Coordinates of C-alpha atoms in Angstrom, one line a residue:
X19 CA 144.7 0.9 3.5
X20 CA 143.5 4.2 2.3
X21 CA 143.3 5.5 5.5
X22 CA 146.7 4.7 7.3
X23 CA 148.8 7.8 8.2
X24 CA 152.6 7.4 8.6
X25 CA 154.2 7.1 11.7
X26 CA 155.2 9.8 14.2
X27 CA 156.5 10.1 17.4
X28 CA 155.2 13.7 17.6
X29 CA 153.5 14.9 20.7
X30 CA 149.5 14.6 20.4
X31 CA 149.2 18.6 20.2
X32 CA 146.7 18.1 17.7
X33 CA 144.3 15.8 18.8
X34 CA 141.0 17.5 18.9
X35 CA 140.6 18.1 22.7
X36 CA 137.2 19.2 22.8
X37 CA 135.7 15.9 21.0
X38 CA 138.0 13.9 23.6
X39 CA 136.4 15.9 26.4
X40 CA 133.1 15.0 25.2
X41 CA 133.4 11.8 24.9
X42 CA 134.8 11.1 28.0
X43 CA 131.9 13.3 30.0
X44 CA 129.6 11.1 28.0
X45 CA 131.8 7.9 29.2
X46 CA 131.6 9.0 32.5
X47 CA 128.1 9.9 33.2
X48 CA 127.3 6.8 31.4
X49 CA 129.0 4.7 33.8
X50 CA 128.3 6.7 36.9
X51 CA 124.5 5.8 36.0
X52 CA 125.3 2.2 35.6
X53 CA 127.5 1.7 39.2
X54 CA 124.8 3.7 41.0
X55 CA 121.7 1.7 39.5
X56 CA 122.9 -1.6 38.8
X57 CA 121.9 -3.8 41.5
X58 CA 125.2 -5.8 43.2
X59 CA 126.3 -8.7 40.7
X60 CA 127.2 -12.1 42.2
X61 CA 130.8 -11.7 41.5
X62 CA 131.2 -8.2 43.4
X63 CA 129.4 -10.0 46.4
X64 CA 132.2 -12.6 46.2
X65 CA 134.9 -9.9 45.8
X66 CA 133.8 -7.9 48.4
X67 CA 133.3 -10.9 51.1
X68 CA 136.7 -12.4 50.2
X69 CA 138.5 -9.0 50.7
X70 CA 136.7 -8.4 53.9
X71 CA 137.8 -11.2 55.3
X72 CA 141.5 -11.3 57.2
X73 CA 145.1 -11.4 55.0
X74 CA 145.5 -15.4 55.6
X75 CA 141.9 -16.1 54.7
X76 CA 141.9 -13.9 51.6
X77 CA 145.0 -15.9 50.4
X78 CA 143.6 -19.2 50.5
X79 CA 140.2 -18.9 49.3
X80 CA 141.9 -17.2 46.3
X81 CA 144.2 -19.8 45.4
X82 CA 141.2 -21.4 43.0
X83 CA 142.5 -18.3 40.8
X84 CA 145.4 -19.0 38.5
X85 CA 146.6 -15.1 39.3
X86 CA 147.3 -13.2 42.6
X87 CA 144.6 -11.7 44.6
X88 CA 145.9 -8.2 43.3
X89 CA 143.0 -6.6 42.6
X90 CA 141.1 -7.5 46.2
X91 CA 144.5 -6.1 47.6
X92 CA 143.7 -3.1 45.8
X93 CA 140.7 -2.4 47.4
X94 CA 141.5 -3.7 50.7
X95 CA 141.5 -0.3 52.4
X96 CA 138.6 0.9 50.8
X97 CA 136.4 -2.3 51.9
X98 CA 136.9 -1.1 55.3
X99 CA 136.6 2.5 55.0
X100 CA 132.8 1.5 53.2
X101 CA 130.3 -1.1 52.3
X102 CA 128.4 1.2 49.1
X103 CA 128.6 -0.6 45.8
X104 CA 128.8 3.3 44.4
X105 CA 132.1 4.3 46.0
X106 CA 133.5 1.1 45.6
X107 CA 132.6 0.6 42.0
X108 CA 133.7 4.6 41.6
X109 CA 137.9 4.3 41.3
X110 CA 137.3 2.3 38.5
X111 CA 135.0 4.0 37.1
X112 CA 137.3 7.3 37.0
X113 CA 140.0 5.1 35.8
X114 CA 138.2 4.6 32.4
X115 CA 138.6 8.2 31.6
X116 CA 142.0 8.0 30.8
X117 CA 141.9 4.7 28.6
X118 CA 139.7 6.7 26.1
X119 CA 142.2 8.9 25.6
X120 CA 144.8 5.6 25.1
X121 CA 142.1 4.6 22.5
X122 CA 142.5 7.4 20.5
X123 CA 146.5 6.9 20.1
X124 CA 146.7 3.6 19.2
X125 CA 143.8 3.6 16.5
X126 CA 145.4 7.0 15.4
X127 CA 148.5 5.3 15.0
X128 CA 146.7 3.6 11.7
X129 CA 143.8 5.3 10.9
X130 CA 142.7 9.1 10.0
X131 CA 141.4 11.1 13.4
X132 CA 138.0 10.3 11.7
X133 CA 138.0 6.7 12.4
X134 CA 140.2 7.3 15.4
X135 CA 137.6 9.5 17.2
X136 CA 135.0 7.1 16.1
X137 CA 136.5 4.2 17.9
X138 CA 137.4 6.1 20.8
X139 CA 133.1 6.8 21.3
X140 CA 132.4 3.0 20.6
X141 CA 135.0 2.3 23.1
X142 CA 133.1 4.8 25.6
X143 CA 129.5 3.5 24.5
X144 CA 130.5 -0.3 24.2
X145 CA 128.1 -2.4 26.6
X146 CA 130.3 -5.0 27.5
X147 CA 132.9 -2.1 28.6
X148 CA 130.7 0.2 30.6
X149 CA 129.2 -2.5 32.3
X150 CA 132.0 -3.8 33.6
X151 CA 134.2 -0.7 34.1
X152 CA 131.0 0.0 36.4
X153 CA 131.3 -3.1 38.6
X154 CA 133.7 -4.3 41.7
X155 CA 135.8 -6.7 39.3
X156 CA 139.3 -6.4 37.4
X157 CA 138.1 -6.4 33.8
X158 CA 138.1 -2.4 34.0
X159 CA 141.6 -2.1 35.4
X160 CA 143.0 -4.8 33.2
X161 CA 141.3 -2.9 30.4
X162 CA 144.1 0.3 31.2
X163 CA 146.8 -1.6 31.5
X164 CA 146.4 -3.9 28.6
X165 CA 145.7 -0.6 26.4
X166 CA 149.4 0.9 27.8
X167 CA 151.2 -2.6 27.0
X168 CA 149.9 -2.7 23.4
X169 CA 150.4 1.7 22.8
X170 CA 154.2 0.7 24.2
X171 CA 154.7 -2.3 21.6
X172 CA 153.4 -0.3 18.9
X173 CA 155.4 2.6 20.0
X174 CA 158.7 0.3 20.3
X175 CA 157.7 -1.0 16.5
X176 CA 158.5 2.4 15.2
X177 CA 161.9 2.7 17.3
X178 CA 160.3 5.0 19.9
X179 CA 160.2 4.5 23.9
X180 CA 157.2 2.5 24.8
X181 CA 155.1 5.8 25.6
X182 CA 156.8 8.2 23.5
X183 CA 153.3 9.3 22.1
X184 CA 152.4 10.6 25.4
X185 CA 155.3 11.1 27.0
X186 CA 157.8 12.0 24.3
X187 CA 160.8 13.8 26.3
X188 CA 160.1 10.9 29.4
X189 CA 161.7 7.3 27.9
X190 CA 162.6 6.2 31.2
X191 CA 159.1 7.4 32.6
X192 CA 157.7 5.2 29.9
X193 CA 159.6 2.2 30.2
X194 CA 158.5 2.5 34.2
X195 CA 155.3 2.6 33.5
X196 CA 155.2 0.2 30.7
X197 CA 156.2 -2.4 32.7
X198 CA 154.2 -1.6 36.2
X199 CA 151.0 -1.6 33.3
X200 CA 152.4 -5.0 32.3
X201 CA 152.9 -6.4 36.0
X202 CA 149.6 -4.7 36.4
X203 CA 147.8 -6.8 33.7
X204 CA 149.4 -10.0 34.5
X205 CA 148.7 -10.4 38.5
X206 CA 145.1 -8.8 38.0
X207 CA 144.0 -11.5 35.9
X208 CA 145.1 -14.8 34.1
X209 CA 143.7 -13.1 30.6
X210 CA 146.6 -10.6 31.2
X211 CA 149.7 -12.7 31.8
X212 CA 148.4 -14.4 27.9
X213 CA 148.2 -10.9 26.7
X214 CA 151.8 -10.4 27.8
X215 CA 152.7 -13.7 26.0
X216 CA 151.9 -12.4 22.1
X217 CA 153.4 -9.1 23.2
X218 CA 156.9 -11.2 24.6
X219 CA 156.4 -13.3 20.8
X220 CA 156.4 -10.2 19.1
X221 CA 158.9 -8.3 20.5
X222 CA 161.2 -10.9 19.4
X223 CA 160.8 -9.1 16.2
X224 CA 161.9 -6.0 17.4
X225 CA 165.0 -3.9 16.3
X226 CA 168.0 -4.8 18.9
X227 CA 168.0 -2.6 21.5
X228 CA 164.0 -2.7 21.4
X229 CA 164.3 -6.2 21.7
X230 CA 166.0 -6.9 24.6
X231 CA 164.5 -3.7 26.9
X232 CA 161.1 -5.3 26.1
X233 CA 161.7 -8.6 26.8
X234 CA 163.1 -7.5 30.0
X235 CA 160.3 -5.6 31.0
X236 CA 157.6 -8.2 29.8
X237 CA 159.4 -11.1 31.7
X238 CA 160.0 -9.1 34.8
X239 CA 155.9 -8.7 34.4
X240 CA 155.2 -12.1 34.3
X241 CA 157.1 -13.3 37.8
X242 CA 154.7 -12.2 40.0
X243 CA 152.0 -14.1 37.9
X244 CA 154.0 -17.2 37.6
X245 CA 155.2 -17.2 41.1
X246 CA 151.7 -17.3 42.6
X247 CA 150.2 -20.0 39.9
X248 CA 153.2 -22.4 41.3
X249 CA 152.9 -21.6 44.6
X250 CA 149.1 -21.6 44.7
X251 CA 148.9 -25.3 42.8
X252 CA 151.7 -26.7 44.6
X253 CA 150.2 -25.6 48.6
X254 CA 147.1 -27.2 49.3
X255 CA 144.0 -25.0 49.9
X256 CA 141.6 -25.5 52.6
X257 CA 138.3 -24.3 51.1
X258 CA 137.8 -28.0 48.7
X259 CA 136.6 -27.4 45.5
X260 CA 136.6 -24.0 43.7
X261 CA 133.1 -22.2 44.0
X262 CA 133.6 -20.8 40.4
X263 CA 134.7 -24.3 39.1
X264 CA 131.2 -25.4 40.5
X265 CA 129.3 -22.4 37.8
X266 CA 131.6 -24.2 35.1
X267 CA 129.5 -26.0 32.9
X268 CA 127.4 -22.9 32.1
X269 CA 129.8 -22.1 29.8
X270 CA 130.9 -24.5 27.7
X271 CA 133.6 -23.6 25.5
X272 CA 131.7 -24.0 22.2
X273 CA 128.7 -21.5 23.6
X274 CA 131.9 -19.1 24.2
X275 CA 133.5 -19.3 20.6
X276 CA 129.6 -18.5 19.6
X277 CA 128.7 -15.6 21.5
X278 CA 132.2 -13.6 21.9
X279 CA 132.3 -11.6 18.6
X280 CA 129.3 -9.7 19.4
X281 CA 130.0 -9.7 23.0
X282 CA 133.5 -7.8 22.3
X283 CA 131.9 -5.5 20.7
X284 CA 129.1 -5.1 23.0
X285 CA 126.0 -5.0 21.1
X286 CA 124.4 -7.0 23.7
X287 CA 125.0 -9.1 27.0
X288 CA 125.7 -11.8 24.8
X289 CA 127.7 -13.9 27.8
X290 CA 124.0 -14.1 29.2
X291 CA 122.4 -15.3 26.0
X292 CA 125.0 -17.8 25.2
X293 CA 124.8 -19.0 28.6
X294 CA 121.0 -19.7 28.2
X295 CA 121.9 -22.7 25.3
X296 CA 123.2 -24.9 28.3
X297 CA 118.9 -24.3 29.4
X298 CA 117.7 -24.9 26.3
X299 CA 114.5 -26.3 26.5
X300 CA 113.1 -24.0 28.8
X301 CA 114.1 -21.1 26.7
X302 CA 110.4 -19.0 24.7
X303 CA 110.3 -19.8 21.0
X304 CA 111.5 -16.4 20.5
X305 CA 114.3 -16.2 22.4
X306 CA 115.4 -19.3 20.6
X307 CA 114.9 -17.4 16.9
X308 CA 116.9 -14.4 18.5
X309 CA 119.7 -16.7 19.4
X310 CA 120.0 -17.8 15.7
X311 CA 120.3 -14.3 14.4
X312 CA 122.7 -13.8 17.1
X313 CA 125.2 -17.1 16.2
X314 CA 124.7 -16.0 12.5
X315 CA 125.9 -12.1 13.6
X316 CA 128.7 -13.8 15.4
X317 CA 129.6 -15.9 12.4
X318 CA 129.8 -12.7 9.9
X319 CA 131.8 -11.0 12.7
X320 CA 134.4 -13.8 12.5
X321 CA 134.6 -13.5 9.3
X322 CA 134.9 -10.0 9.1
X323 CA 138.1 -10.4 11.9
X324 CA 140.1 -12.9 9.7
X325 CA 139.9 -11.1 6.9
X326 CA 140.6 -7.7 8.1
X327 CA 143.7 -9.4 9.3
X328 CA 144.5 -11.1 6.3
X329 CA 144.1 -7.5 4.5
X330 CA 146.2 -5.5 7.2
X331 CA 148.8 -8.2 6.8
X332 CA 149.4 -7.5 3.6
X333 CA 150.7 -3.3 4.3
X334 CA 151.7 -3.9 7.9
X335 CA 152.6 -7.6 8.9
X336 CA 153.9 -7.3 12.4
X337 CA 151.3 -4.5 13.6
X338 CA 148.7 -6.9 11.8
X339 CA 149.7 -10.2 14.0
X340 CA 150.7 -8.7 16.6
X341 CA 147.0 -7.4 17.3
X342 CA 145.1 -10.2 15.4
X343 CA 147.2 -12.8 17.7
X344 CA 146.8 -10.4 21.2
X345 CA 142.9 -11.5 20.6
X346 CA 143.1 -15.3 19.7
X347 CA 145.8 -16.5 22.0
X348 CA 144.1 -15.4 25.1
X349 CA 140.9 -16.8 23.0
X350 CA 142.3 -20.5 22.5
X351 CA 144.3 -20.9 25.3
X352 CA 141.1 -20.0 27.9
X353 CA 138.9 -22.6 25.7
X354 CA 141.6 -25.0 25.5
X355 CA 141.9 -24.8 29.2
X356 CA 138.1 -24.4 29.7
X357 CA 137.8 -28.0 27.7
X358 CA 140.9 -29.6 29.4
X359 CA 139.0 -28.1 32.9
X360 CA 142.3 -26.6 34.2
X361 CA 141.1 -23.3 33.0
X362 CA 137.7 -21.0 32.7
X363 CA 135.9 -19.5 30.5
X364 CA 133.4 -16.6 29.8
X365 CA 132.6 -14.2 26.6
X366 CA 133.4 -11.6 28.8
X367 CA 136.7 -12.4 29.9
X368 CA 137.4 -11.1 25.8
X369 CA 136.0 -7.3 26.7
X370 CA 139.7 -6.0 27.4
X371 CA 140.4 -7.0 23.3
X372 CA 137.8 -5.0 22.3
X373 CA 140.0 -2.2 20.1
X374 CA 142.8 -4.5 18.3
X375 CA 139.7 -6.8 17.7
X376 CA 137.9 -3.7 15.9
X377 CA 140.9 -2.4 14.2
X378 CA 141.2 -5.6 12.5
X379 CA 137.4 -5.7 11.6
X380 CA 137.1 -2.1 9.9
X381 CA 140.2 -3.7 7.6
X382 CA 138.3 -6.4 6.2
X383 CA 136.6 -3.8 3.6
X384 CA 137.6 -0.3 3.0
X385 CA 134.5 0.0 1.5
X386 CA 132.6 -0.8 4.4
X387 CA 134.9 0.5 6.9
X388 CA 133.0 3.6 7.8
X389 CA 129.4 1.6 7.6
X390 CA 130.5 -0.9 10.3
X391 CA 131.8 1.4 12.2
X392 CA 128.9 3.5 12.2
X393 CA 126.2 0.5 12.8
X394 CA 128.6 -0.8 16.0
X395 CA 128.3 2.6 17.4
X396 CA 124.7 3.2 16.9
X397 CA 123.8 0.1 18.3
X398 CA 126.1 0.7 21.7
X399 CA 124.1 4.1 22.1
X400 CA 121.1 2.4 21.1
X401 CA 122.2 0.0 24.3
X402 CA 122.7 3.2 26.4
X403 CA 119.4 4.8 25.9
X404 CA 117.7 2.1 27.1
X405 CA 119.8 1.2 29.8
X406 CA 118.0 -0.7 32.1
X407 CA 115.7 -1.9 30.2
X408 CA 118.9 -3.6 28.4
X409 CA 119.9 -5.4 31.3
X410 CA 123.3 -6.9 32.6
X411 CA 120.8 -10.5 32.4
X412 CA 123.4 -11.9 35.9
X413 CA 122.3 -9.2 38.0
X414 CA 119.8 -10.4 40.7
X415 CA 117.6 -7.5 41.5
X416 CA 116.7 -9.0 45.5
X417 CA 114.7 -6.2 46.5
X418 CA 111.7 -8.3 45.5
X419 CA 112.5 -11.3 47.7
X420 CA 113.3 -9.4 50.4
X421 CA 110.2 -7.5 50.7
X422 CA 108.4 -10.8 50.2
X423 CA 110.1 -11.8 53.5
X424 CA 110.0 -9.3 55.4
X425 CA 106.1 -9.1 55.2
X426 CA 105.7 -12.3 57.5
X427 CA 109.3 -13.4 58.8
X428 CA 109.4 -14.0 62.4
X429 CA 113.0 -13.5 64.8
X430 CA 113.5 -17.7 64.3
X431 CA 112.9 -18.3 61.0
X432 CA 115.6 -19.0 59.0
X433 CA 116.5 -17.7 54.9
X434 CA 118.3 -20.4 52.9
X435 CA 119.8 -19.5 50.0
X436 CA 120.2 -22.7 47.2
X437 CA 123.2 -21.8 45.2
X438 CA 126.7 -21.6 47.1
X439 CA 127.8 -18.8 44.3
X440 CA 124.6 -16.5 45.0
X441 CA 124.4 -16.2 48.3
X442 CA 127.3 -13.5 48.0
X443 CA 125.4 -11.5 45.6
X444 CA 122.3 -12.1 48.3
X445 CA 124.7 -11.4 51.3
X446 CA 125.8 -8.5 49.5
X447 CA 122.3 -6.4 49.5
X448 CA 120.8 -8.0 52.9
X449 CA 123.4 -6.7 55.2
X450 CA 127.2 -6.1 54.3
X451 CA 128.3 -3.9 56.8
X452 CA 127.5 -7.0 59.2
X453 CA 127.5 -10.4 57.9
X454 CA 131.2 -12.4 57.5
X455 CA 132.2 -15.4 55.8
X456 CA 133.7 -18.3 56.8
X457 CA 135.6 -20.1 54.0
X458 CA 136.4 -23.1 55.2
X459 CA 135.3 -26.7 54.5
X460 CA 131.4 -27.1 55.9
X461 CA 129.6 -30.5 56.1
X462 CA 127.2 -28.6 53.7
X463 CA 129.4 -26.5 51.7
X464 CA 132.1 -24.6 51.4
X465 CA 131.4 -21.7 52.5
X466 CA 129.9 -21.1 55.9
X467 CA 128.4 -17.5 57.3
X468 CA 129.4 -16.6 60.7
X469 CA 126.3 -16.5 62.7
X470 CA 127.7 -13.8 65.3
X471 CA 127.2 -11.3 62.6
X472 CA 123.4 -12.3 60.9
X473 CA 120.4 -10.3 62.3
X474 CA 118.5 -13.9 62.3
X475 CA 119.3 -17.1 60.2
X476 CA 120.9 -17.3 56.9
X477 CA 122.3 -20.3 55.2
X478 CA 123.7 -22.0 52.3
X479 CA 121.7 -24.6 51.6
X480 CA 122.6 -27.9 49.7
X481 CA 121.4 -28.8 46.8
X482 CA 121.6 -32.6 46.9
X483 CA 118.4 -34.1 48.7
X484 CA 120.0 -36.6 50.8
X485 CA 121.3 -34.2 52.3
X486 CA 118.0 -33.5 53.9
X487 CA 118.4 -35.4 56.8
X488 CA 117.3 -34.7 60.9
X489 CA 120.9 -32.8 61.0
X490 CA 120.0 -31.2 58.6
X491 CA 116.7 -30.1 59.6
X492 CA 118.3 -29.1 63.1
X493 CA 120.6 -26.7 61.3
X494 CA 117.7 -25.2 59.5
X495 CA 115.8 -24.6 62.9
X496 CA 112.0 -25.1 64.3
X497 CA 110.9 -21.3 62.6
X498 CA 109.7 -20.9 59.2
X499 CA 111.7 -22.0 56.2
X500 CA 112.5 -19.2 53.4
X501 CA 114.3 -20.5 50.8
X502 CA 115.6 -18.5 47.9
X503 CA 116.5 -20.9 44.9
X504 CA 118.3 -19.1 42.4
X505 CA 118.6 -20.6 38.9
X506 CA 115.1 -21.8 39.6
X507 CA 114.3 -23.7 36.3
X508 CA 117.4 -26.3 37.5
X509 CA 117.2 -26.9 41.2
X510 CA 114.0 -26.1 41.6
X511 CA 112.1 -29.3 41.6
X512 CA 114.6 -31.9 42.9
X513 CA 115.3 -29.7 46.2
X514 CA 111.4 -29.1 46.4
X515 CA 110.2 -32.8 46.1
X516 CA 112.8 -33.3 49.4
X517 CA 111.8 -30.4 51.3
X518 CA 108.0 -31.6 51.0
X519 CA 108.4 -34.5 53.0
X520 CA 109.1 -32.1 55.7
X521 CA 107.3 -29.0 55.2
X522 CA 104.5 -27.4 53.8
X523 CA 104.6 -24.3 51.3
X524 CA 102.6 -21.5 52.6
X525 CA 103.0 -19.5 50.1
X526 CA 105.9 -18.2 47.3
X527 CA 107.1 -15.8 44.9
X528 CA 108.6 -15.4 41.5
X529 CA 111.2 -13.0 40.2
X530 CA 111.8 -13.9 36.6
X531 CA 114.3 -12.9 34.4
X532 CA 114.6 -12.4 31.4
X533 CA 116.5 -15.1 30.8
X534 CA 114.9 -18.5 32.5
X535 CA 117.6 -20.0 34.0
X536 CA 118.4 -16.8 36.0
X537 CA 114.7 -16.4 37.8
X538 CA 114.5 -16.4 41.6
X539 CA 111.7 -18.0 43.2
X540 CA 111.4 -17.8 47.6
X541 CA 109.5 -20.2 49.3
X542 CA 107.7 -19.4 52.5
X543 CA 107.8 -22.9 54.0
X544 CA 106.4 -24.4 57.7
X545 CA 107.4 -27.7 58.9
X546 CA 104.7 -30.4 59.1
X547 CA 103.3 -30.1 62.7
X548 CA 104.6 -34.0 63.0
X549 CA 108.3 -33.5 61.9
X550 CA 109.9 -33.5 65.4
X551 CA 108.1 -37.3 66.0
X552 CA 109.1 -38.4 62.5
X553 CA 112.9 -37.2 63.5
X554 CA 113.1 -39.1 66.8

């Protein structure tokens, strides 16, 4: 490596402040943008409905995850202090500020200040990162404390305290927060107990005394993880079949080993694109061609990855594995699992890996190094300029459909929402302050809305039509019919051909997407003036 610089366990006086600064105001008014205009994704509904509901019910509904409900425990408080998706999205959007700066040390640690400060503004302008630093979820916190495990192991390497880089004079600080970063990382997410499995692996290959302190630390991490997957698979849970298992087979584990390269290092929203190959048919004939440059960009980027480790491997064998196999465990294990269906998987789950997955890349040619680097970062600004016209593809804009309804919706009609997974993104923007969720088992679904707290009628609607029977068209009530159907191009015709034998479409409206699959279409639907006979 031409550009490796020798280890030090100095104190960072001379890392160029004023670049850092810079990059982190950048970092920060880039995400502020993003939390404050991105509409509310699906998954923040869900957070936010799940923590606002009591202790007990929190517990159980979250017992489909195979990690403790840390991060809604987190933000308990705050869901009850406020309802806006800005203040809610902004702690985590402050707490990306500092894991720039733990950027910086660990590429420094192996490459000149150059490439070091280089990484660090990818890092800040990286899509996948921003985007979801900017959102209600745990990738942004698991991002920090994933980036503190693996400064500590490549601090311990050199025979230092697992912070000394920032915290030279403090070991026992360090070891404190090492492992509160590592319990941190393994109870918000499954993705950070594997993490903490290649870091327990390699610290078997630590000096003595390094050795057993770490492996202390890492398995007292681990406990709380472990301790809630038993407990949670070994207690039944009253809510039937997980609501994310039911999104599963979106994301086949093959489309994931396709579109996570590029995804990590976020020259796109590849997890929507690669999502769209489970839809297509209905995909344009030039989406299709951009999909093929995309698996072919994916393919080179693999490339590039194993043999940037093979090279590293070769000056630096334990920093090399230890980073290169941080990345693919996680990877394997979550498509293993995603294929055995006892685990799930998304591209994204892979945005916390984006820096040990780069550092191996820029290895593959030295030659190149600085050309990569330099395309991957003009192509993340690129991505920031036009932000929103490069949209997070998930998102469900509803303003639309609510305006649509509003126009003509009468106190006793009734807005059914098709997919049991949307209507918390739907929920989310029509009223949060008010509406509550019942998770429970439903003859319909399960999840139920508490009708005490809806201005009106709002459902979850089936998607199976024998369901549509005279119960069912009870429950829906004698007013008009507004029915949202989300992922339009796949429920859209079955659920319509049932609903026609009972009502009559007045009128309707389309959202599209970008991507098919995601459009939104509402129905404004009338029952037949004979449907009350035909019932009796």
């Amino acid at each position: 490596m031409t550009e490796s610089v020798p280890n030090s366990s100095r104190v960072s006086s001379n890392i160029p402040r004023n670049w850092l600064i810079l990059i982190s105001f950048c970092a920060l008014l880039i995400r502020l943008i993003a939390a404050y205009i991105q509409p509310p994704f699906l998954d923040e509904g869900y957070v936010f409905f799940t923590t606002k509901a009591s202790l007990p019910q929190l517990i159980n509904e979250l017992k489909i995850d195979a990690h403790p409900p840390t991060y809604n425990l987190l933000i308990y408080p705050l869901v009850r202090i406020t309802s806006s998706i800005f203040l809610l999205r902004l702690p985590q959007v402050l707490l990306s500020l500092p894991a720039l700066w733990l950027v910086y040390h660990i590429t420094k640690r192996f490459y000149s200040e150059k490439i070091a400060l280089t990484v660090t503004w990818i890092y800040a302008l990286n899509h996948s990162v921003w985007i979801t630093d900017a959102q209600l979820r745990s990738y942004g916190p698991l991002s920090f404390c994933l980036l503190l495990v693996w400064l500590g192991m490549l601090n311990m390497r050199r025979g230092d305290s697992p912070l000394a880089s920032i915290l030279p004079n403090k070991p026992r600080l360090g070891w404190m927060i090492f492992t509160l970063a590592g319990t941190a990382a393994a109870s918000l997410h499954i993705l950070g107990c594997l993490a903490l499995g290649a870091a327990i692996i390699f610290s078997l290959y630590l000096t003595p005394n390094m050795r057993k302190n770490a492996l202390i630390s890492l398995f007292t991490s681990i406990i709380p993880c472990c301790i809630w997957f038993l407990w949670s698979r070994l207690t039944p849970h009253f809510a039937g079949e997980s609501l994310i298992g039911e999104q599963k087979l979106m994301h086949s584990a093959w489309h994931g080993f396709l579109a996570s390269p590029l995804n990590i290092l976020g020259c796109w929203d590849f997890a929507s694109f690669h999502s769209i190959l489970s839809d297509i048919d209905a995909m344009q004939p030039y989406t299709k061609y951009i999909l093929f440059i995309f698996i072919i960009a994916n393919i080179i980027i693999t490339l590039l990855f194993f043999s940037g480790w093979h090279t590293f491997a070769k000056e630096q064998p334990w920093e090399a594995h230890f980073l290169g196999i941080s990345v693919m465990l996680p990877f394997f294990i979550l498509l293993i699992g995603d294929k055995l269906s006892f685990l799930f998987f998304q591209p994204r789950y892979m945005t916390p890996f984006v820096v040990p997955f780069l550092l191996l890349i820029i290895q593959a040619k030295n030659n190149l190094r600085h050309w990569l680097l330099n395309a991957v970062l003009i192509v993340n600004a690129l991505n920031c300029l036009l932000f929103p016209l490069c949209p997070f593809m998930w998102n469900q804009n509803w303003q639309p459909t609510f305006e649509f309804i509003q126009s003509t919706q009468q106190p006793n009609d009734t807005i059914a929402v098709t997919d049991p997974y949307s209507i918390y993104g739907f929920a989310y923007a029509y009223d949060p302050d008010n509406i509550k969720f019942i998770f429970q088992d439903s003859q319909y679904s399960n999840v139920a809305i508490d009708q005490r707290t809806v201005p009106g009628k709002l459902r979850v609607i089936p998607l199976d039509a024998y369901m549509m029977n005279s119960h069912m068209l009870d429950w829906l009530g004698d007013g008009q019919l507004y029915l949202v159907i989300c992922q339009a191009t796949r429920t859209f015709p079955d659920l319509l051909t049932a609903l026609e034998q009972h009502y009559t479409v007045v009128d309707y409206q389309k959202n599209p997407s970008m991507v098919s699959w995601s459009s939104t279409v509402v129905l404004q639907m009338k029952k037949k003036k004979t449907e009350k006979q035909n019932v009796h």
